[in-house]
């Protein structure tokens, strides 16, 4: 490792700082994992027991034996997946319209959409709650998914990406007799796959970790998402099976996020580096 670091021009001090920062970031995850592998009885009054063996998979066996976590996991998958697909469809079409079409008040509407970035979710929660209550959409998947489809950042992101694609492609496709929809579907959409993947990953992660709206909209335990369900279990700690079981639930809930990150880590790195749009 030292030889590899020297080849890259990393000084020992810089490498030590990076390793220390990585340890600080991973410490809570390691602590959670260790707690989940301890018997609940061993953690009563002394969570420091997690640092010493023996360890057990008993808490994970308890999850697999019909706990509500599976229902919450299914709800989160449906809500996050539905929100991601909806955002990709809406933002791609809106981005195409703003980037490639000329229509009245286009600039005004685009500015209006961007103003949505400045409005916090809490500012519209009351009218949003009343609207969904009037439509009787609370405690339903549409009620959990639809608010997440309003994505001004996604519209801006896809608009900027499509503006960077040469308009010569539009002219060539139109000369070949392609309709506007065919141009979008067959020519432009395949070129935006890096942007689609990046936007999809961030939308899925944001929806998976969302807590505020699911807490308000889902009042039945069978409609809880993982974030709401685990929070409710932790608030009722005295009625749970113990600290180790709670930590096992947290680890279990993190597995889908880990899988998504592994599959799309290149897109995430490109987005963080600011190179997703060229």
XYZ file of C-alpha atoms in Angstrom:
278
model
C 0.000 0.000 0.000
C 2.857 2.356 0.844
C 4.540 1.721 -2.534
C 1.260 2.315 -4.355
C 0.721 5.537 -2.400
C 4.227 6.746 -3.299
C 3.590 6.091 -6.993
C 0.484 8.261 -6.800
C 2.327 11.060 -5.071
C 0.596 10.648 -1.705
C 2.617 11.642 1.323
C 2.369 9.503 4.500
C 0.629 12.411 6.250
C -2.021 12.687 3.515
C -2.579 8.920 3.497
C -2.929 8.888 7.284
C -5.463 11.720 7.148
C -7.507 9.868 4.503
C -7.474 6.628 6.510
C -8.471 8.509 9.667
C -11.349 10.256 7.882
C -12.501 6.913 6.449
C -12.432 5.347 9.911
C -14.453 8.216 11.399
C -17.083 7.819 8.671
C -17.204 4.018 8.984
C -17.168 3.872 12.791
C -20.971 4.291 13.237
C -21.600 1.596 10.615
C -19.154 -0.800 12.248
C -20.671 -0.095 15.671
C -24.179 -0.782 14.354
C -23.033 -4.045 12.780
C -21.323 -5.194 15.994
C -24.423 -4.383 18.063
C -26.606 -6.346 15.642
C -24.412 -9.425 16.142
C -24.763 -9.485 19.929
C -27.461 -11.185 21.984
C -29.945 -8.656 23.366
C -29.402 -9.904 26.917
C -25.690 -9.126 26.696
C -26.382 -5.487 25.766
C -28.726 -4.694 28.648
C -27.086 -1.866 30.591
C -23.753 -2.244 28.767
C -23.602 -1.589 25.022
C -19.801 -1.807 25.261
C -20.210 -5.589 25.271
C -20.451 -5.321 21.481
C -16.659 -5.016 21.327
C -16.043 -8.535 22.621
C -17.196 -11.965 21.395
C -19.207 -14.151 21.250
C -21.341 -12.945 18.363
C -24.579 -14.417 17.061
C -26.977 -14.186 14.113
C -29.995 -14.587 16.379
C -31.283 -11.079 15.707
C -31.250 -11.667 11.950
C -33.091 -14.976 12.385
C -35.754 -13.057 14.309
C -36.190 -10.664 11.366
C -36.653 -13.581 8.963
C -39.404 -15.072 11.137
C -42.285 -12.935 9.915
C -41.393 -9.559 11.400
C -43.083 -6.428 9.974
C -39.727 -5.313 8.558
C -40.445 -7.338 5.412
C -43.694 -5.446 4.876
C -41.913 -2.137 5.422
C -39.155 -3.234 3.046
C -41.706 -4.043 0.337
C -43.390 -0.672 0.845
C -40.065 1.146 0.515
C -39.168 -0.762 -2.649
C -42.539 0.016 -4.257
C -42.509 3.678 -3.227
C -38.854 4.319 -4.105
C -39.060 2.396 -7.383
C -42.315 4.084 -8.417
C -40.988 7.523 -7.507
C -37.765 6.939 -9.440
C -39.534 5.754 -12.597
C -42.000 8.634 -12.405
C -39.299 11.250 -11.905
C -37.245 9.902 -14.811
C -40.283 9.963 -17.120
C -41.505 13.422 -16.090
C -38.087 15.087 -15.955
C -36.922 13.585 -19.262
C -40.014 14.815 -21.095
C -39.865 18.225 -19.403
C -36.138 18.506 -20.122
C -36.762 17.690 -23.778
C -39.492 20.314 -23.979
C -37.448 23.072 -22.370
C -34.241 22.211 -24.237
C -35.462 21.449 -27.772
C -38.916 22.992 -28.293
C -39.994 26.589 -28.801
C -43.310 27.473 -27.177
C -44.813 30.582 -25.549
C -43.503 31.552 -22.101
C -40.854 28.821 -22.171
C -38.287 30.867 -20.237
C -40.894 32.066 -17.734
C -42.090 28.532 -17.080
C -38.521 27.292 -16.670
C -37.814 29.992 -14.079
C -41.073 29.081 -12.349
C -39.969 25.437 -12.171
C -36.590 26.431 -10.741
C -38.323 28.441 -8.017
C -39.434 25.077 -6.672
C -35.851 24.517 -5.528
C -36.247 27.410 -3.072
C -39.472 26.140 -1.489
C -38.910 23.768 1.463
C -41.090 20.689 1.735
C -42.421 21.803 5.119
C -43.848 25.017 3.601
C -46.446 23.120 1.545
C -47.082 20.195 3.860
C -50.425 21.477 5.175
C -52.149 22.095 1.799
C -50.559 18.905 0.480
C -51.966 16.931 3.415
C -55.416 18.463 2.944
C -55.366 17.754 -0.796
C -54.455 14.095 -0.362
C -56.966 13.716 2.463
C -59.686 15.158 0.212
C -58.689 12.693 -2.523
C -58.538 9.869 0.057
C -55.004 8.929 -0.974
C -53.462 8.634 2.482
C -52.324 5.129 3.447
C -51.901 4.212 -0.218
C -48.994 3.816 -2.606
C -50.141 6.673 -4.911
C -50.327 8.918 -1.849
C -46.711 8.095 -0.982
C -45.383 8.284 -4.548
C -47.079 11.276 -6.181
C -45.512 14.074 -4.047
C -42.063 12.798 -4.959
C -42.690 13.301 -8.670
C -42.342 17.064 -8.302
C -38.627 17.273 -9.053
C -37.431 20.729 -10.139
C -33.799 19.677 -9.835
C -34.403 16.741 -12.154
C -36.045 19.020 -14.731
C -33.104 21.418 -14.567
C -30.581 18.563 -14.756
C -32.163 16.910 -17.796
C -32.714 20.262 -19.523
C -29.043 21.179 -19.224
C -27.942 17.740 -20.387
C -30.169 17.809 -23.465
C -29.069 21.343 -24.340
C -25.509 20.012 -24.620
C -26.523 17.513 -27.333
C -25.951 18.968 -30.844
C -29.136 20.059 -32.620
C -27.784 18.580 -35.858
C -29.132 15.249 -34.658
C -32.649 16.696 -34.531
C -32.404 18.032 -38.061
C -31.036 14.743 -39.428
C -33.792 12.728 -37.730
C -36.525 15.113 -38.912
C -35.234 14.885 -42.492
C -35.565 11.109 -42.242
C -39.217 11.561 -41.333
C -38.987 11.033 -37.598
C -41.735 12.516 -35.443
C -40.998 14.557 -32.336
C -41.725 11.605 -30.064
C -39.620 9.226 -32.176
C -36.783 11.758 -32.113
C -37.020 11.885 -28.325
C -37.395 8.129 -27.832
C -34.952 6.769 -30.402
C -32.298 9.473 -30.693
C -32.056 11.708 -27.637
C -33.121 9.403 -24.820
C -30.341 6.798 -25.431
C -27.778 9.626 -25.353
C -28.978 10.708 -21.911
C -28.437 7.334 -20.201
C -25.581 8.636 -17.991
C -27.808 11.472 -16.802
C -30.752 9.084 -16.373
C -28.668 6.741 -14.242
C -27.333 9.562 -12.092
C -30.750 11.149 -11.558
C -32.278 7.733 -10.918
C -29.750 6.831 -8.234
C -30.133 10.100 -6.348
C -33.930 9.979 -6.629
C -34.045 6.407 -5.342
C -31.760 7.212 -2.412
C -33.731 10.350 -1.509
C -37.044 8.485 -1.679
C -35.691 5.530 0.303
C -34.460 7.816 3.086
C -37.535 10.067 3.034
C -39.186 10.371 6.441
C -41.283 13.529 6.638
C -44.088 12.798 4.156
C -44.381 9.021 4.821
C -44.673 9.834 8.528
C -47.667 12.080 7.795
C -49.359 10.123 5.016
C -48.963 6.575 6.355
C -50.859 6.214 9.622
C -51.326 2.429 9.448
C -48.362 0.261 10.397
C -48.845 -1.942 7.327
C -48.213 1.108 5.101
C -45.063 2.281 6.901
C -41.889 2.588 4.891
C -38.660 1.323 6.430
C -37.604 4.726 7.730
C -40.917 5.323 9.486
C -41.242 1.748 10.725
C -37.759 1.592 12.219
C -38.194 5.006 13.817
C -41.483 3.875 15.360
C -39.807 0.729 16.673
C -37.008 2.740 18.240
C -39.436 5.196 19.857
C -41.219 2.197 21.403
C -37.944 0.719 22.568
C -39.425 -0.665 25.790
C -41.742 -2.852 23.700
C -39.072 -4.160 21.348
C -36.901 -7.243 21.589
C -33.794 -5.223 22.477
C -31.005 -3.042 21.163
C -29.366 -5.796 19.125
C -32.621 -6.518 17.311
C -33.089 -2.813 16.477
C -29.575 -2.617 15.042
C -30.173 -5.772 13.000
C -33.249 -4.080 11.528
C -31.145 -1.029 10.646
C -28.520 -3.193 8.914
C -31.239 -5.091 7.077
C -32.755 -1.810 5.877
C -29.377 -0.638 4.560
C -28.770 -3.650 2.311
C -30.813 -2.360 -0.693
C -29.027 1.007 -0.497
C -25.665 -0.784 -0.504
C -26.694 -2.826 -3.559
C -27.812 0.296 -5.446
C -24.534 2.039 -4.638
C -22.436 -0.931 -5.817
C -24.356 -1.158 -9.090
C -24.244 2.578 -9.854
C -21.107 3.754 -8.063
C -19.512 5.019 -11.280
C -22.470 7.297 -11.986
C -22.457 8.541 -8.391
C -18.737 9.353 -8.563
C -19.186 11.123 -11.902
C -22.055 13.161 -10.520
C -20.114 14.150 -7.407
C -17.125 15.099 -9.577
C -19.325 17.280 -11.769
C -18.570 15.334 -14.950
C -21.954 13.716 -15.524
C -22.860 16.534 -17.945
C -20.223 17.309 -20.513
